[in-house]
Coordinates of C-alpha atoms in Angstrom, one line a residue:
M227 CA -26.2 -48.2 89.6
T228 CA -28.5 -45.7 87.8
L229 CA -29.3 -42.4 89.6
A230 CA -32.7 -41.0 89.3
P231 CA -33.0 -37.4 88.3
P232 CA -32.4 -35.3 91.5
L233 CA -35.6 -33.3 90.9
T234 CA -38.8 -34.0 89.0
P235 CA -38.0 -33.5 85.3
A236 CA -40.9 -31.1 84.8
P237 CA -39.1 -27.9 86.0
W238 CA -36.0 -28.9 84.0
I239 CA -38.1 -29.5 80.9
E240 CA -39.7 -26.0 81.3
R241 CA -36.3 -24.4 81.7
L242 CA -34.9 -26.1 78.6
W243 CA -38.1 -25.3 76.7
Q244 CA -37.7 -21.6 77.6
S245 CA -34.0 -21.6 76.5
V246 CA -34.9 -23.3 73.3
T247 CA -37.8 -21.0 72.4
E248 CA -35.8 -17.9 73.3
G249 CA -33.0 -19.1 71.0
D250 CA -30.5 -19.2 73.9
E251 CA -28.1 -22.0 73.0
Y252 CA -25.8 -21.2 75.9
A253 CA -28.5 -21.4 78.5
A254 CA -29.8 -24.7 77.0
T255 CA -26.3 -26.2 77.0
A256 CA -25.5 -25.0 80.5
L257 CA -28.8 -26.5 81.8
V258 CA -28.0 -29.9 80.3
L259 CA -24.5 -29.9 81.7
R260 CA -25.8 -28.7 85.1
A261 CA -28.3 -31.7 85.1
L262 CA -25.3 -34.0 84.5
D263 CA -23.3 -32.3 87.3
E264 CA -26.3 -32.7 89.7
G265 CA -26.5 -36.4 89.2
W266 CA -28.7 -37.1 86.2
E267 CA -27.6 -40.1 84.2
P268 CA -26.7 -39.0 80.7
E269 CA -29.3 -41.3 79.1
S270 CA -32.0 -39.7 81.3
I271 CA -30.9 -36.3 80.1
L272 CA -31.3 -37.4 76.5
L273 CA -34.6 -39.3 77.0
D274 CA -36.3 -37.5 79.9
L275 CA -35.2 -33.9 79.3
I276 CA -34.1 -33.2 75.7
A277 CA -36.5 -35.7 74.0
P278 CA -39.7 -34.2 75.5
V279 CA -38.6 -30.7 74.7
Q280 CA -37.9 -31.7 71.1
G281 CA -41.3 -33.5 70.9
R282 CA -42.9 -30.3 72.0
V283 CA -41.0 -28.4 69.3
G284 CA -42.5 -30.8 66.7
E285 CA -46.0 -30.5 68.2
E286 CA -45.8 -26.7 68.0
W287 CA -44.6 -26.9 64.4
A288 CA -47.3 -29.4 63.4
A289 CA -50.0 -27.1 65.0
N290 CA -48.6 -24.2 63.0
R291 CA -47.6 -22.3 66.1
F292 CA -43.9 -22.5 65.1
T293 CA -42.5 -21.5 61.8
V294 CA -40.1 -23.8 60.0
A295 CA -37.4 -21.3 61.0
Q296 CA -38.4 -21.5 64.7
E297 CA -38.4 -25.3 64.5
H298 CA -35.0 -25.4 62.9
A299 CA -33.5 -23.0 65.4
A300 CA -34.9 -24.9 68.4
T301 CA -33.8 -28.3 66.9
A302 CA -30.3 -26.9 66.3
I303 CA -30.1 -25.8 69.9
N304 CA -31.1 -29.2 71.2
D305 CA -28.6 -30.7 68.8
R306 CA -25.8 -28.5 70.3
A307 CA -26.9 -29.5 73.8
I308 CA -26.6 -33.2 72.8
A309 CA -23.2 -32.5 71.4
A310 CA -22.0 -30.8 74.6
L311 CA -23.4 -33.7 76.7
S312 CA -21.7 -36.3 74.3
H313 CA -18.3 -34.6 74.7
R314 CA -18.6 -34.7 78.5
T315 CA -19.7 -38.3 78.7
R316 CA -17.7 -40.0 76.0
T317 CA -17.3 -43.7 76.8
R318 CA -14.4 -45.8 75.7
P319 CA -15.5 -49.5 75.9
A320 CA -12.9 -52.1 76.5
G321 CA -12.3 -54.4 73.7
Q322 CA -14.0 -54.4 70.3
P323 CA -17.4 -52.6 70.7
R324 CA -20.5 -53.7 68.8
R325 CA -21.2 -51.6 65.8
L326 CA -24.5 -49.9 64.8
A327 CA -25.4 -47.7 61.9
V328 CA -28.1 -45.1 62.5
A329 CA -29.7 -43.2 59.7
C330 CA -32.8 -41.4 58.5
V331 CA -34.5 -42.8 55.4
D332 CA -34.0 -41.0 52.1
G333 CA -36.1 -37.8 52.1
E334 CA -36.3 -37.6 56.0
W335 CA -34.8 -34.4 57.3
H336 CA -35.9 -34.7 60.9
A337 CA -32.7 -36.2 62.3
L338 CA -32.8 -35.4 66.0
P339 CA -34.7 -38.5 67.0
A340 CA -32.1 -40.6 65.3
R341 CA -29.4 -38.6 66.9
L342 CA -30.9 -39.3 70.3
V343 CA -30.9 -43.1 69.6
A344 CA -27.3 -42.9 68.4
E345 CA -26.2 -41.2 71.6
V346 CA -28.0 -43.7 73.8
F347 CA -26.3 -46.6 72.0
R348 CA -22.9 -44.8 72.4
L349 CA -23.5 -44.4 76.1
R350 CA -24.2 -48.2 76.2
G351 CA -20.8 -48.9 74.7
W352 CA -21.6 -49.3 71.0
H353 CA -19.5 -47.9 68.2
V354 CA -22.1 -45.9 66.3
D355 CA -22.0 -44.7 62.8
Y356 CA -24.5 -41.8 62.9
L357 CA -25.2 -41.1 59.2
G358 CA -27.8 -38.3 59.8
A359 CA -30.7 -37.0 57.7
Q360 CA -31.9 -38.3 54.4
V361 CA -29.5 -41.1 53.6
P362 CA -30.1 -42.5 50.1
T363 CA -30.6 -46.3 50.3
H364 CA -27.8 -47.1 47.9
H365 CA -25.4 -45.1 50.1
L366 CA -26.6 -46.8 53.2
I367 CA -26.0 -50.2 51.6
S368 CA -22.5 -49.2 50.5
H369 CA -21.8 -48.1 54.1
I370 CA -23.1 -51.5 55.4
H371 CA -20.8 -53.4 53.0
R372 CA -17.8 -51.2 53.9
T373 CA -18.2 -51.2 57.7
G374 CA -20.2 -54.3 58.6
P375 CA -22.4 -53.1 61.4
E376 CA -24.3 -55.7 63.5
A377 CA -27.5 -53.8 63.0
V378 CA -29.0 -50.7 61.3
A379 CA -31.5 -48.4 63.0
L380 CA -33.7 -46.4 60.6
S381 CA -35.7 -43.3 61.5
S382 CA -38.7 -41.7 59.8
S383 CA -41.0 -39.0 61.2
I384 CA -43.4 -38.5 58.3
A385 CA -45.8 -41.2 57.1
T386 CA -45.4 -40.3 53.5
H387 CA -41.8 -41.6 53.7
L388 CA -43.1 -45.1 54.6
P389 CA -42.7 -46.5 51.0
T390 CA -39.1 -45.2 51.0
A391 CA -38.6 -46.7 54.5
H392 CA -39.9 -50.1 53.3
A393 CA -37.5 -50.0 50.4
A394 CA -34.6 -49.2 52.7
I395 CA -35.6 -52.0 55.2
T396 CA -35.9 -54.5 52.4
A397 CA -32.4 -53.5 51.0
V398 CA -30.8 -53.7 54.5
Q399 CA -32.4 -57.1 55.2
A400 CA -31.0 -58.3 51.8
T401 CA -27.5 -57.7 53.2
G402 CA -28.2 -60.0 56.1
T403 CA -28.1 -57.2 58.6
P404 CA -30.9 -56.8 61.1
V405 CA -32.8 -53.6 60.9
M406 CA -34.7 -51.6 63.6
V407 CA -37.1 -48.8 62.8
G408 CA -38.5 -45.9 64.8
G409 CA -40.1 -42.5 64.5
A410 CA -43.5 -41.0 64.3
A411 CA -44.1 -42.3 60.8
F412 CA -44.4 -45.8 62.3
G413 CA -47.3 -44.9 64.6
D414 CA -48.3 -42.9 67.7
R415 CA -45.4 -44.2 69.8
G416 CA -42.9 -44.3 66.9

């Protein structure tokens, strides 16, 4: 049974936004954990609370209303909130879990969207190898050969990385491993 957020997400989003823009990691983390304590499903916290705030961070940076430093600081705070949530909601699936590798294409430094995907899959019982930002394709392929994931999820936020993404997709497919892609580079809805 999935619980709906106990309150409309808008006030929670605004409180998290305020914490993130003020650089208050402790307030952001406390808010995320309070949402969990008040009945939010962990996946909803990731997708309905943290993701919209991070999206707004990206919009402010793209509109030149945030500096790179402000964007990095806000992203780091959201990342720490995700880590706190992850430690409180760690799932231990029975049996052998399915395995997924999640990575950003080579040259892609915007890793938080991929991190959100990785955490959602963990919550759903998968063993996730979260490889993070800017993973060179040959290292990704070595990882696939070493660990044998059932699938690979690739992320890219910037359209100029699409040729690199195409090369990575082609290389992953050549291993016989299904590949999923996401991120703003792939269109308006990522």
